[in-house]
Short mmCIF file of C-alpha atoms and ligand atoms in Angstrom, two decimals:
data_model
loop_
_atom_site.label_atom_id
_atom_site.label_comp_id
_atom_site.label_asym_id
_atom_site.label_seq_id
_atom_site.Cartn_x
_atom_site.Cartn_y
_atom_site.Cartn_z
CA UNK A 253 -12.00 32.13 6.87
CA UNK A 254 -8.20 31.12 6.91
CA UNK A 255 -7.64 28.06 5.09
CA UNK A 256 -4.73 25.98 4.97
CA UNK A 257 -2.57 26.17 2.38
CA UNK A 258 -3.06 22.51 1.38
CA UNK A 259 -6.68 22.95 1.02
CA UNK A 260 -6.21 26.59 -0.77
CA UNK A 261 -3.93 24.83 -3.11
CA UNK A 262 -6.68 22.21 -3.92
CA UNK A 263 -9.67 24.96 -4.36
CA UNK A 264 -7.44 27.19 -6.17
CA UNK A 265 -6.55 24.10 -8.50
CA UNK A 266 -10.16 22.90 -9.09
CA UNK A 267 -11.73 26.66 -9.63
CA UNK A 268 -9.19 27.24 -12.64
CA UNK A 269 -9.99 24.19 -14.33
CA UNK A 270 -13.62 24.76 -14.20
CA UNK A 271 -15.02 23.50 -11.45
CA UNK A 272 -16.89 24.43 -8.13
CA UNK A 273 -15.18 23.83 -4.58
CA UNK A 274 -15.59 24.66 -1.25
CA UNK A 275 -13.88 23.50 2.28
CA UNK A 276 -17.03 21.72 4.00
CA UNK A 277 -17.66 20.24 7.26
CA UNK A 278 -16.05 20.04 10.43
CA UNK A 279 -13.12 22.51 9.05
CA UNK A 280 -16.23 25.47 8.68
CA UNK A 281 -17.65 24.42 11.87
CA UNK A 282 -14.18 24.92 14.04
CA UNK A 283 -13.19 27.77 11.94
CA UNK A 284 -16.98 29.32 13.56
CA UNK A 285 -15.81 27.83 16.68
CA UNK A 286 -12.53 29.66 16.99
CA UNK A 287 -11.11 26.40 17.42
CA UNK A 288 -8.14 24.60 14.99
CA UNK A 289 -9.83 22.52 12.35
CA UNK A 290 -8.07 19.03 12.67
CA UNK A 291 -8.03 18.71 8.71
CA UNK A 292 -9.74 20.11 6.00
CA UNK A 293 -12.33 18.37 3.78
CA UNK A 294 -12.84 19.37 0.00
CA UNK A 295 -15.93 19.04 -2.12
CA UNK A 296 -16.38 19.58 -5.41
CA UNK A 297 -19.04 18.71 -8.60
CA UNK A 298 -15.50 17.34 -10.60
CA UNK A 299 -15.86 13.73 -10.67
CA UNK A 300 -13.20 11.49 -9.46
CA UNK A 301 -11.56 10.61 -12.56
CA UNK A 302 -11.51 14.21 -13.32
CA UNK A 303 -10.07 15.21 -9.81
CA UNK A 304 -7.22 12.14 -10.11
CA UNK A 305 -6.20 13.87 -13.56
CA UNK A 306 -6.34 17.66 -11.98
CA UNK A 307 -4.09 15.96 -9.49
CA UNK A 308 -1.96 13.66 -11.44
CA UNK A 309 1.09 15.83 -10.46
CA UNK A 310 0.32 15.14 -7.00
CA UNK A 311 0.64 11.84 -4.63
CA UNK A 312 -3.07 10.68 -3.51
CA UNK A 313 -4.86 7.69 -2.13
CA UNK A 314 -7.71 6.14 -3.75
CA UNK A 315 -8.82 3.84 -1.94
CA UNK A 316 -12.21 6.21 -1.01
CA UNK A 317 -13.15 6.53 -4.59
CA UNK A 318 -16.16 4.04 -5.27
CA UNK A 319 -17.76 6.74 -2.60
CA UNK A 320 -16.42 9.41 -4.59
CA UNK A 321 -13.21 10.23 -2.72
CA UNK A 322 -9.75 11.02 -3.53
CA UNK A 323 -6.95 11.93 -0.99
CA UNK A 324 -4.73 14.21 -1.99
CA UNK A 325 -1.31 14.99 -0.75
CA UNK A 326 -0.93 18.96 -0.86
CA UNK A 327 2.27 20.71 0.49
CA UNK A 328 2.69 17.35 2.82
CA UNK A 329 -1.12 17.81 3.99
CA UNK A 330 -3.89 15.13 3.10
CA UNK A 331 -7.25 16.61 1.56
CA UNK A 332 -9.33 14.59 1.19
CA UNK A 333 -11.10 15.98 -2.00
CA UNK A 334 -14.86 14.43 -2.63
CA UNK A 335 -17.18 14.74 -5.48
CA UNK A 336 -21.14 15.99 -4.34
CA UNK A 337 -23.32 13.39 -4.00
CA UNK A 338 -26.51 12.58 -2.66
CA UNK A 339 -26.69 9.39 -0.36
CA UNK A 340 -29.46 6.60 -2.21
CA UNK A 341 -31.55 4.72 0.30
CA UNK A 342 -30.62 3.06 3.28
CA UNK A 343 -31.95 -0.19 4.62
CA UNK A 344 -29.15 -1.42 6.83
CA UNK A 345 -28.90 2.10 9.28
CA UNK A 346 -25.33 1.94 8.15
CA UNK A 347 -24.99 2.97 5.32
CA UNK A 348 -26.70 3.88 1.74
CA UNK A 349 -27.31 1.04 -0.89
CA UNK A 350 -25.81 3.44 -3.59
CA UNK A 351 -24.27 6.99 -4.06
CA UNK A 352 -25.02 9.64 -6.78
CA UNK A 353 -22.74 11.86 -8.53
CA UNK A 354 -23.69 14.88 -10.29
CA UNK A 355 -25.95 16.96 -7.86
CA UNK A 356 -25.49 20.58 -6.73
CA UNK A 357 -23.70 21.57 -3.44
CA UNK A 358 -26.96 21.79 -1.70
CA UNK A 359 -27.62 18.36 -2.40
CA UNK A 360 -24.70 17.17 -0.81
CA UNK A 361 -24.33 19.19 2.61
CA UNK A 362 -28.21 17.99 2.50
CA UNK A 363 -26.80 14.48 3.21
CA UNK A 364 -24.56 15.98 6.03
CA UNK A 365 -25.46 14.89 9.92
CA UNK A 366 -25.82 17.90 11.38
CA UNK A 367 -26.85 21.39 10.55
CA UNK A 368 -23.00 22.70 12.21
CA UNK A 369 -21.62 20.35 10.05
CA UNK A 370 -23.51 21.27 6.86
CA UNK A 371 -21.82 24.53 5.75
CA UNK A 372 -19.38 25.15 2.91
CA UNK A 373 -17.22 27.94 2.34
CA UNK A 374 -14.62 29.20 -0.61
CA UNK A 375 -13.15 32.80 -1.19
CA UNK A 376 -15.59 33.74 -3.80
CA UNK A 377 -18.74 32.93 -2.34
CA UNK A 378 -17.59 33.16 1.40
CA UNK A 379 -19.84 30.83 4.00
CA UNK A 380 -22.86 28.66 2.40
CA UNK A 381 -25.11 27.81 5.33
CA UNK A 382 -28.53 26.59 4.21
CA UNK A 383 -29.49 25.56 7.25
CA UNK A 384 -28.31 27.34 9.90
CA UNK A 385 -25.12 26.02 11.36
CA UNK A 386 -23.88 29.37 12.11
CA UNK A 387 -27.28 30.19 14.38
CA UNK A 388 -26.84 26.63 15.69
CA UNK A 389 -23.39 27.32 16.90
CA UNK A 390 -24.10 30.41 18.10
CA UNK A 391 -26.91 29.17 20.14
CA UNK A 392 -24.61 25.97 21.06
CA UNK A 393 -27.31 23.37 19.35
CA UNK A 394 -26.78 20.22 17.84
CA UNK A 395 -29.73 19.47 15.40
CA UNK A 396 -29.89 16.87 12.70
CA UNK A 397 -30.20 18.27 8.68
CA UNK A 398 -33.82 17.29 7.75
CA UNK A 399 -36.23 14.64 10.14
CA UNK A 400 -33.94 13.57 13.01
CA UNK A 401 -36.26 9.96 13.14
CA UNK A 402 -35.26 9.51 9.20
CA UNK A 403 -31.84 10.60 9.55
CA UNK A 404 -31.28 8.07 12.71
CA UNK A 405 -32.70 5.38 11.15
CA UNK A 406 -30.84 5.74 7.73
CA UNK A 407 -27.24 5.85 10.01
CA UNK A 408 -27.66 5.17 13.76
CA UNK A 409 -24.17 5.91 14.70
CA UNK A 410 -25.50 9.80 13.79
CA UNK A 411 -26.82 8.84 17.33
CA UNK A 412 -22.99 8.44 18.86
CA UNK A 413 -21.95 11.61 16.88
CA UNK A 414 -24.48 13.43 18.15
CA UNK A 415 -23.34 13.12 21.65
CA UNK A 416 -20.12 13.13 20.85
CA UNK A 417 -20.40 16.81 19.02
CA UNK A 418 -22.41 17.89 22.20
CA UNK A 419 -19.83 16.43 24.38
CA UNK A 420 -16.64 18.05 22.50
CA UNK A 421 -18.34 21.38 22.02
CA UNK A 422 -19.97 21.95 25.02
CA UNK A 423 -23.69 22.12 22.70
CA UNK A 424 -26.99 20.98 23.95
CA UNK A 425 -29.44 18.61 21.60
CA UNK A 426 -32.11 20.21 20.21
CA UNK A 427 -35.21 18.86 21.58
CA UNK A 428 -36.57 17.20 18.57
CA UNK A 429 -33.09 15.64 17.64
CA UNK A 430 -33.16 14.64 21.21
CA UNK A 431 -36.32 13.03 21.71
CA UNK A 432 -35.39 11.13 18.41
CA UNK A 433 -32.11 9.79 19.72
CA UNK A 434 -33.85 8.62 22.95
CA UNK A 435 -36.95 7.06 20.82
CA UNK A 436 -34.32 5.25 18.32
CA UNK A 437 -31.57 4.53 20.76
CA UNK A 438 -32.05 0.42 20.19
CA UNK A 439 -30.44 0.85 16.55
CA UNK A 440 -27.02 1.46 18.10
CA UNK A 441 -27.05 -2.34 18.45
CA UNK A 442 -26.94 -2.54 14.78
CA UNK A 443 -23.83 -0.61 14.54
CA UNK A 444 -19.92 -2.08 14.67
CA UNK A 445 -18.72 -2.32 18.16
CA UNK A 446 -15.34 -0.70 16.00
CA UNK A 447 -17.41 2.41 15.13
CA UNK A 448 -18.87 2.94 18.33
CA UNK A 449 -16.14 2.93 20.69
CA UNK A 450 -14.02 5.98 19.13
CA UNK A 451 -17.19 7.97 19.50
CA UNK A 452 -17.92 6.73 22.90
CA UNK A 453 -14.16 7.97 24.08
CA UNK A 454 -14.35 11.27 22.39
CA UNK A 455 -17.92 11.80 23.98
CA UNK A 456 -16.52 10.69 27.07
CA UNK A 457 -13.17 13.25 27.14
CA UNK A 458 -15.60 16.11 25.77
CA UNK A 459 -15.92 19.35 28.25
CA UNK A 460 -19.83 18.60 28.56
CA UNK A 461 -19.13 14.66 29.10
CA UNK A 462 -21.08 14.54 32.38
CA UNK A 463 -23.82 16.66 30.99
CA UNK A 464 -24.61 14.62 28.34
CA UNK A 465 -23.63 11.13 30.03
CA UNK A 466 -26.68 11.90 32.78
CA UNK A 467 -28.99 13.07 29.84
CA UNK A 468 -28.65 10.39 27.21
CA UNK A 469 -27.83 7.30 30.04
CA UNK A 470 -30.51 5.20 28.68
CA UNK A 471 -28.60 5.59 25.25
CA UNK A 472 -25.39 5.19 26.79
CA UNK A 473 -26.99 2.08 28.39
CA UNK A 474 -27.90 0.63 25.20
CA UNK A 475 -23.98 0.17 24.38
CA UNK A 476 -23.11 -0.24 28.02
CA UNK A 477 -25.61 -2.31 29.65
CA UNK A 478 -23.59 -2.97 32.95
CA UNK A 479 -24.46 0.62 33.81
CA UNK A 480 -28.37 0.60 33.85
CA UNK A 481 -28.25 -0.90 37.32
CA UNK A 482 -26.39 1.67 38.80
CA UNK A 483 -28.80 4.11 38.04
CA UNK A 484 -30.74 3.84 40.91
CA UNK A 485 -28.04 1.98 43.44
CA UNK A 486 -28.18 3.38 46.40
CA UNK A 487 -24.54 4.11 48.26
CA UNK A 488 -25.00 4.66 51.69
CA UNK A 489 -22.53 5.45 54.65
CA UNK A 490 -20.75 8.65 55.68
CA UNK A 491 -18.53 8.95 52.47
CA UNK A 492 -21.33 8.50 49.90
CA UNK A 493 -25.09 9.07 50.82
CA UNK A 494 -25.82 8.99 46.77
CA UNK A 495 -26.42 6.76 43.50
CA UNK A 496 -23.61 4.83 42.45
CA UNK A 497 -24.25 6.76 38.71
CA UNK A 498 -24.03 10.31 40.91
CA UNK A 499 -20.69 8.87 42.50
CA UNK A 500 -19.51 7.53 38.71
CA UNK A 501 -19.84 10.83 37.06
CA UNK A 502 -18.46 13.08 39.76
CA UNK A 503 -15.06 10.13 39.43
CA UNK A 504 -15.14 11.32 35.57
CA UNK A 505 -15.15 15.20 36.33
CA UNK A 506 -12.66 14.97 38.65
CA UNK A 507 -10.27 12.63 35.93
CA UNK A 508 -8.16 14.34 32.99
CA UNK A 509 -9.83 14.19 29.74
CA UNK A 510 -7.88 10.88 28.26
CA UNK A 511 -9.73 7.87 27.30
CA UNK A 512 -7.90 5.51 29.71
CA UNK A 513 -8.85 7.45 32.55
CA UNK A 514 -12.38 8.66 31.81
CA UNK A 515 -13.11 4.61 31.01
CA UNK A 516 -11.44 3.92 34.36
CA UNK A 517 -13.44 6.46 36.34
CA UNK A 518 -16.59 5.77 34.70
CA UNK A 519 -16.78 1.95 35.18
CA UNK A 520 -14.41 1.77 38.60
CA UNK A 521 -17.25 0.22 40.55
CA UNK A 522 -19.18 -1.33 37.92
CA UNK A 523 -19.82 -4.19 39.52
CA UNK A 524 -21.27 -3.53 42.95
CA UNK A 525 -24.81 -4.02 42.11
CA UNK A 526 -24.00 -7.66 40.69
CA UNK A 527 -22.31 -7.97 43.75
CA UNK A 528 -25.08 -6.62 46.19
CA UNK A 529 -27.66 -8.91 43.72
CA UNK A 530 -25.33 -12.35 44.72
CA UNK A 531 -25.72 -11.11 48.12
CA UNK A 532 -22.05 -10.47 48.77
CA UNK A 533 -22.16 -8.71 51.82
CA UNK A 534 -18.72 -7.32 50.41
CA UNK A 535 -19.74 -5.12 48.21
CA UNK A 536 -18.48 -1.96 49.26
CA UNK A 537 -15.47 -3.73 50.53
CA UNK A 538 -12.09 -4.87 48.86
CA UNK A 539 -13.67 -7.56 46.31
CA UNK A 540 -15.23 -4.52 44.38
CA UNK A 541 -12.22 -3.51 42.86
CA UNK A 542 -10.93 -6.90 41.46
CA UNK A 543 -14.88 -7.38 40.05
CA UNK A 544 -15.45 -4.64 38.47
CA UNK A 545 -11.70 -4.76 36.89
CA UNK A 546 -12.99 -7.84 35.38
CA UNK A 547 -16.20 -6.75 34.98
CA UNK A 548 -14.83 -3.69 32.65
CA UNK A 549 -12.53 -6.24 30.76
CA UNK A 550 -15.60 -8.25 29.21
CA UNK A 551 -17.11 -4.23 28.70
CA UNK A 552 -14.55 -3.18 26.73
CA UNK A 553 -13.77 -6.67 24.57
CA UNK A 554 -17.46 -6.56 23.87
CA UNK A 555 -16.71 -2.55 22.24
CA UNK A 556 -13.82 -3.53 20.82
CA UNK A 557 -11.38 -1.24 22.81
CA UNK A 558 -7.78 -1.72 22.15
CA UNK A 559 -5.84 -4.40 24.03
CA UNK A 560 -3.58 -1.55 25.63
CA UNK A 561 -6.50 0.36 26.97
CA UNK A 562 -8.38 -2.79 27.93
CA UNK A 563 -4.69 -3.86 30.05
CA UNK A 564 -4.77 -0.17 31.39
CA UNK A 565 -8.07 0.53 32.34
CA UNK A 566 -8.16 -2.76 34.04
CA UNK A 567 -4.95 -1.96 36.40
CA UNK A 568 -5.88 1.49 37.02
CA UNK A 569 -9.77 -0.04 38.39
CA UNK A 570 -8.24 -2.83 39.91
CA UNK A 571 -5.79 -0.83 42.02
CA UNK A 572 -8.49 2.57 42.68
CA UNK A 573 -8.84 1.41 46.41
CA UNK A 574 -5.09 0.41 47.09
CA UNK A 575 -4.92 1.12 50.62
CA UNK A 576 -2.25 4.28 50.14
CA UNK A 577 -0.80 6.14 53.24
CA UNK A 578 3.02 5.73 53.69
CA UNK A 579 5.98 5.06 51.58
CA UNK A 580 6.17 1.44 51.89
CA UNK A 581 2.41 0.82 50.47
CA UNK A 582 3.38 3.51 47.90
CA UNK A 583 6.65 1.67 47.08
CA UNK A 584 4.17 -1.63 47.19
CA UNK A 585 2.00 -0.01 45.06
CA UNK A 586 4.92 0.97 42.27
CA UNK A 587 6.29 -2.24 42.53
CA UNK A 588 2.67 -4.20 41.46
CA UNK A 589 1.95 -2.04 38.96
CA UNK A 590 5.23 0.13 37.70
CA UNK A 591 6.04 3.64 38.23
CA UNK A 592 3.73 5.51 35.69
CA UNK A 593 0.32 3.33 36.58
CA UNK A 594 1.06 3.79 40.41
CA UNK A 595 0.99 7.66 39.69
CA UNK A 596 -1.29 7.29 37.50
CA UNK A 597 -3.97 5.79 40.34
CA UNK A 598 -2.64 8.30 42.94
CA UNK A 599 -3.05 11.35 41.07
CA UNK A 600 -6.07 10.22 38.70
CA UNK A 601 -8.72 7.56 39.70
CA UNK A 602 -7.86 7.11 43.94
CA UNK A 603 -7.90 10.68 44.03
CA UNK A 604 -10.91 10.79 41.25
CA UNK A 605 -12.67 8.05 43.70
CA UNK A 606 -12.42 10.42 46.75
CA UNK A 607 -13.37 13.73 45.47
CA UNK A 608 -16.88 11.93 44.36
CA UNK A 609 -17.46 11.08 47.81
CA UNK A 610 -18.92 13.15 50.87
CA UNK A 611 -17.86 12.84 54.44
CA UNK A 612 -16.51 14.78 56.83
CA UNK A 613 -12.48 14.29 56.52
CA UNK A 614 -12.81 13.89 52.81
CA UNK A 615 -10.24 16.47 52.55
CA UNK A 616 -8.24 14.74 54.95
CA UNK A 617 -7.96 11.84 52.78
CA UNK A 618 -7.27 13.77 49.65
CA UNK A 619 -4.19 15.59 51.91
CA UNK A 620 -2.60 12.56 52.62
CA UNK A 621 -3.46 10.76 49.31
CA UNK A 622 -1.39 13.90 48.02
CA UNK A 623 1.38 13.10 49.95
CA UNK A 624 1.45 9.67 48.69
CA UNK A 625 1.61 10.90 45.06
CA UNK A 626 4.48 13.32 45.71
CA UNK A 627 5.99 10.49 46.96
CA UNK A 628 5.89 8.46 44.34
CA UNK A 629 7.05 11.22 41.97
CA UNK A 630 9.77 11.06 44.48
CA UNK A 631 10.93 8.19 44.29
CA UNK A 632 10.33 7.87 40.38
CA UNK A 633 12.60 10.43 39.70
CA UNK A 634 15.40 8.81 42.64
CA UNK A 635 14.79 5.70 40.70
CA UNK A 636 13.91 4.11 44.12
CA UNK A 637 14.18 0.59 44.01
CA UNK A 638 10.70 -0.91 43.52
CA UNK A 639 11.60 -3.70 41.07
CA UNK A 640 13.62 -6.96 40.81
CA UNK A 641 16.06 -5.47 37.92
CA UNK A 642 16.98 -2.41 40.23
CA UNK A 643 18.16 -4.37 42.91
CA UNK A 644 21.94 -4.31 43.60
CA UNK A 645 22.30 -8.21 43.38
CA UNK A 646 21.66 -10.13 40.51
CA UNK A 647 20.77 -14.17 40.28
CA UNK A 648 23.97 -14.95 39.78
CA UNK A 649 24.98 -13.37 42.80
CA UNK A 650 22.47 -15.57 44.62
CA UNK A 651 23.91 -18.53 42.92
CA UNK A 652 27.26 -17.96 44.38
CA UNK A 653 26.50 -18.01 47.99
CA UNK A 654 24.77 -21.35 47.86
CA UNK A 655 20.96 -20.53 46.20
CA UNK A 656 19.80 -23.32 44.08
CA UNK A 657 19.50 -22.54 40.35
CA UNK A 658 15.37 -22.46 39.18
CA UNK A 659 12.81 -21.06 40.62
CA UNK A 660 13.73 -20.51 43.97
CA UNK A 661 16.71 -17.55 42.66
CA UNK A 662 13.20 -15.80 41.87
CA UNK A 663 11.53 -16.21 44.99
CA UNK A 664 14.53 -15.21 46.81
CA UNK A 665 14.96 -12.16 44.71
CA UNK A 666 10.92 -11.22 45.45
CA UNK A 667 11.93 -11.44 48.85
CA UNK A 668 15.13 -9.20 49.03
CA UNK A 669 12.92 -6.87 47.04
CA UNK A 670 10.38 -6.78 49.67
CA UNK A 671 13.13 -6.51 52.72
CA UNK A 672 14.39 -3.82 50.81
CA UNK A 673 10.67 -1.74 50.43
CA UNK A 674 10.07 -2.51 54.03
CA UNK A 675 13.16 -1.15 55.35
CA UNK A 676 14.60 -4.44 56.58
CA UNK A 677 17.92 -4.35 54.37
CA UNK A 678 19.48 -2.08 52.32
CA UNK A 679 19.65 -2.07 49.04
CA UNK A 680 23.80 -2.32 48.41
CA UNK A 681 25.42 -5.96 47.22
CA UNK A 682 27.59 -6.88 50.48
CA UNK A 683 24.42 -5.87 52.81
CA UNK A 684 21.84 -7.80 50.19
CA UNK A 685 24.32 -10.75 50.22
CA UNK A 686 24.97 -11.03 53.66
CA UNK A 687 21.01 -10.57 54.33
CA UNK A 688 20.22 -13.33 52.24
CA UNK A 689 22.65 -15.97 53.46
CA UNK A 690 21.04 -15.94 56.61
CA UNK A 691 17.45 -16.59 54.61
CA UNK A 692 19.46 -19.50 52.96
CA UNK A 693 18.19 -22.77 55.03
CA UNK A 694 14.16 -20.99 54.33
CA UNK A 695 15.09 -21.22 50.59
CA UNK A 696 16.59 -24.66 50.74
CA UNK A 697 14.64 -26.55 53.49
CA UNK A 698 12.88 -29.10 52.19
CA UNK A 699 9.15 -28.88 51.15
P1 LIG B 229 -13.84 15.94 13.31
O1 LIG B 229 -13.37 17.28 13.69
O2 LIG B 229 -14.04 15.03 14.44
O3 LIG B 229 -13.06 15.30 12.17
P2 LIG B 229 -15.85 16.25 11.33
O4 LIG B 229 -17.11 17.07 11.33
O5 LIG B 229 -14.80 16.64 10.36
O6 LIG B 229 -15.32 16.21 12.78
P3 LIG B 229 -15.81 13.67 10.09
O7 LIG B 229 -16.20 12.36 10.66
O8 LIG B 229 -14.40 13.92 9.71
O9 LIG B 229 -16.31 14.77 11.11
O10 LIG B 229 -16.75 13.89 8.83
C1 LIG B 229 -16.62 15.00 7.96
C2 LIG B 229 -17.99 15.52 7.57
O11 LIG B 229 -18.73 14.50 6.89
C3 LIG B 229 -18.87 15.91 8.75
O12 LIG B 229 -18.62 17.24 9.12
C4 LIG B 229 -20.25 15.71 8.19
O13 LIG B 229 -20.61 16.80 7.38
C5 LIG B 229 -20.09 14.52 7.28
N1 LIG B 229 -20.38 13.24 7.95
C6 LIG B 229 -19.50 12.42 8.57
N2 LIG B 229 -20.10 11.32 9.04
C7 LIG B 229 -21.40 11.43 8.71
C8 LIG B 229 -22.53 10.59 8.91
N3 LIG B 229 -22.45 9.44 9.57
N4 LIG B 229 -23.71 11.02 8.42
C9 LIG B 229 -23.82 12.20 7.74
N5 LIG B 229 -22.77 13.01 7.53
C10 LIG B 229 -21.58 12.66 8.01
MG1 LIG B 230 -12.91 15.61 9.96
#
C-alpha cells in the first residue's frame, strides 16, 4: 500500500520512538478499492500527551484530544493521529459515556463500524484484517464489526453510514446487518438532524443510490416522512402508468450525482399525494410544482440542510414543469430564475422529470427540451438580455423623458424587459426610449 507522505512521515516518526502505528480506516479500505483515499487516519498505542511531544516540532490541532485525537500538520497534510481505544458503554445511541486508552490494536478496529472499515496497515506488518474487510470488499458487502442490533443501538447513525458506504461503493448489506437496520430504523430519530443530512447526500450521490433508496425506503422514511405516501401512489395517464416512488427514483438516475440535484429530483413531486388527499383535483397539474417546492423547504429545514441548498433545491422543484418550447419561454425562464438555474432545470431536473416518464413521444419531448437548453447556453454565452441591469437604458434614462421617480421607473423597466424578450422592441437606447414614451400616459394615468 502507497501511503502519503504525510502519513509515512507520522508512522515513520512514531515507530522510532517506540511506538506501534498503522494507517486505519477508510484510507485501507480505498487503497483495496483502487480508489484515492480522501485523507489518511493514524492510530497508534502512544498516548496523546506523548504524540503532542513526538510532534512538538510540528503545527497540530487539539481540539479532538479528550477522545484521544491529535491533528497533525505533516508536509501541509492533516493526520489526524489517534491513540487505541476501546469505546465504554453507550446509553444515548450517540455516543459512548467514556473512552479507554491503553488497549491493543485489535481492541480498537473492534470499535470500528464496519468490517471494510476495520483494517490497519503499516510497512512492517503489511494489512491487519481481523475480520475480513478484504473478503467483504471483494464480495462488495457491508457488514457491521460484531452484533449489528448492539452496534446500531450503541450509534444509530452506523445506520446512515451504512447506506451511505453501500451507496458510494456500489456494496450490498449483508443480510443480518440489513435486517438489523430495518428492525432498528426508529433510532435515527434520536440522532442530530446535522449528522444525518451529510450522510443522507452522500448516500444519495452514491453510484448504487437508487438501489439502496428502494431497499432501505422504510429507513429512508423514518428521516423523510413526506415520502412514505408515495410509495404506493398511483400515477396514471399516458406519460406515467407507475408509483410516484418508481417515477422519483428513475428522476434521480437520470440527475448528475450533486446534492442539489439528487434532493431536487428526489422530492420534485413530493407533494401530490397531500394534494390528491385535500382533494385537489390539480394534482398532476401546475399547483404541484409550487407545493412540493414548499413542501421540500419545511423537508430540508427540518434536516438541517444549508440555506443555499434549501434556496436551490426549492427553485430548481419549483420551476421542473416550466412550460419550455421556444426562445421567449426560455428567455422567460432565465429571466425568473438567472442563467445558471434556468440551465440547470433544462438540462437536469425537466429533462430528469421526462426521462422517468413513459409515453409514446417521450423522446419527442426530450428533442425539443434539448433544443431549449442549447438555447439557453446560447444565449448565456451572447449575454442575451434576460435581466433589468442588461438592458440598454437605465432609470435615469426613464427619468428624463418624463417617468416619475419611485416605483413606477421599476415597473416600467420590467416592462421594456419583457417587450424586449418578446420581440416587441429592441434592445438599443434610442429604440428603448422611443418605445417607452409611447407607454408613458399607461405609467402615469392615474390609479
Ligand atoms: P470517508 O472516506 O468518507 O472519510 P471513512 O471510513 O474515513 O470514510 P470517517 O467518518 O472519516 O470515515 O471515519 C474514519 C474511521 O473511523 C472509519 O473508517 C471507521 O473505522 C471509524 N468510524 C467513523 N465513524 C464511526 C462510527 N460512527 N462508529 C464506529 N466507527 C466509526
Ligand atoms: Mg475519513
Amino acid at each position: 500500500m502507497i501511503l502519503s507522505d504525510g502519513c509515512r512521515f507520522v508512522i515513520d516518526r512514531l515507530s522510532g520512538a517506540g511506538y506501534c502505528a498503522y494507517a486505519v480506516g477508510g484510507c485501507v479500505r480505498d487503497y483495496l478499492m483502487q480508489a484515492q483515499a480522501k485523507d489518511y487516519d493514524v492510530a497508534t498505542n502512544a498516548l496523546p500527551d506523548e504524540i503532542l511531544s513526538i510532534f512538538s516540532d510540528c503545527r497540530s490541532i487539539t481540539n479532538g484530544i479528550k477522545h484521544g485525537t491529535v491533528t497533525v500538520i505533516a508536509d501541509g497534510e492533516q493526520i489526524e493521529v489517534t491513540t487505541f481505544r476501546k469505546d465504554g458503554l453507550y446509553t444515548d445511541c450517540r455516543r459512548p459515556e467514556s473512552v479507554a486508552f491503553g488497549v491493543e490494536l485489535a481492541d480498537d478496529l473492534g470499535r470500528r463500524d464496519f468490517t471494510v472499515n476495520a483494517m490497519a496497515y503499516n510497512e512492517a506488518e503489511g494489512i491487519v484484517d481481523p475480520f475480513g474487510g478484504r473478503r467483504d470488499i471483494s464480495d462488495k458487502v457491508i457488514r457491521c464489526v460484531g452484533e449489528p442490533d448492539k452496534r446500531f443501538n450503541e450509534d444509530a447513525l452506523r445506520i446512515m453510514r451504512a447506506l451511505r458506504f453501500a451507496s458510494v461503493c456500489g456494496f450490498s448489506v449483508e443480510e443480518k446487518t440489513a435486517e438489523s437496520i430495518h428492525r432498528n430504523r426508529e433510532l435515527l430519530k434520536k440522532i442530530a438532524a446535522e449528522r444525518i443530512f451529510p450522510e443522507l447526500t452522500a448516500a444519495l450521490c452514491g453510484c448504487g443510490a437508487v438501489c439502496v433508496l428502494d431497499k432501505f425506503r422504510d429507513v429512508f422514511a423514518v428521516i423523510i416522512p413526506a415520502i412514505r405516501p408515495c410509495f404506493d401512489y398511483y400515477l396514471s395517464g399516458d406519460n406515467h402508468g407507475q408509483t410516484l416512488w418508481e417515477h422519483m427514483l428513475r428522476a434521480i438516475k437520470a440527475v448528475e450525482p450533486r446534492e442539489e440535484l439528487r434532493l431536487a429530483a428526489l422530492l420534485h413531486d413530493i407533494a401530490k399525494p397531500r394534494l390528491i388527499s385535500d382533494g385537489n383535483p390539480e394534482s398532476g397539474g401546475s399547483a404541484h410544482a409550487g407545493e412540493s417546492a414548499e413542501l421540500a423547504e419545511h423537508i430540508l429545514r427540518a434536516l438541517k440542510a444549508p440555506r443555499r441548498i434549501i434556496d436551490r433545491v426549492k427553485i430548481l422543484i419549483n420551476y421542473h414543469d416550466y412550460p419550455c418550447d421556444d426562445g421567449r419561454s426560455v428567455k422567460r425562464l432565465m429571466r425568473d430564475i438567472g442563467g445558471e438555474n434556468a440551465l440547470l432545470v433544462l438540462s437536469q431536473i425537466r429533462r430528469a422529470d421526462i426521462e422517468a416518464q413513459n409515453g409514446l413521444d417521450k423522446q419527442k419531448r426530450l428533442e425539443r427540451l434539448k433544443k431549449c437548453e442549447n438555447m439557453c447556453r446560447e444565449f448565456m454565452s451572447s449575454k442575451a438580455c434576460v435581466s433589468i441591469g442588461s438592458l440598454d437604458i437605465s432609470g435615469d434614462d426613464l427619468i428624463s423623458v418624463g417617468f416619475a421617480r419611485g416605483k413606477t421607473i421599476g415597473a416600467a423597466l420590467s416592462y421594456l424587459l419583457d417587450a424586449v424578450i418578446d420581440g416587441g422592441v429592441e434592445n438599443k437606447k434610442d429604440m428603448l426610449l422611443a418605445y417607452a414614451k409611447t407607454r408613458l400616459p399607461f405609467f402615469t394615468a392615474a390609479p
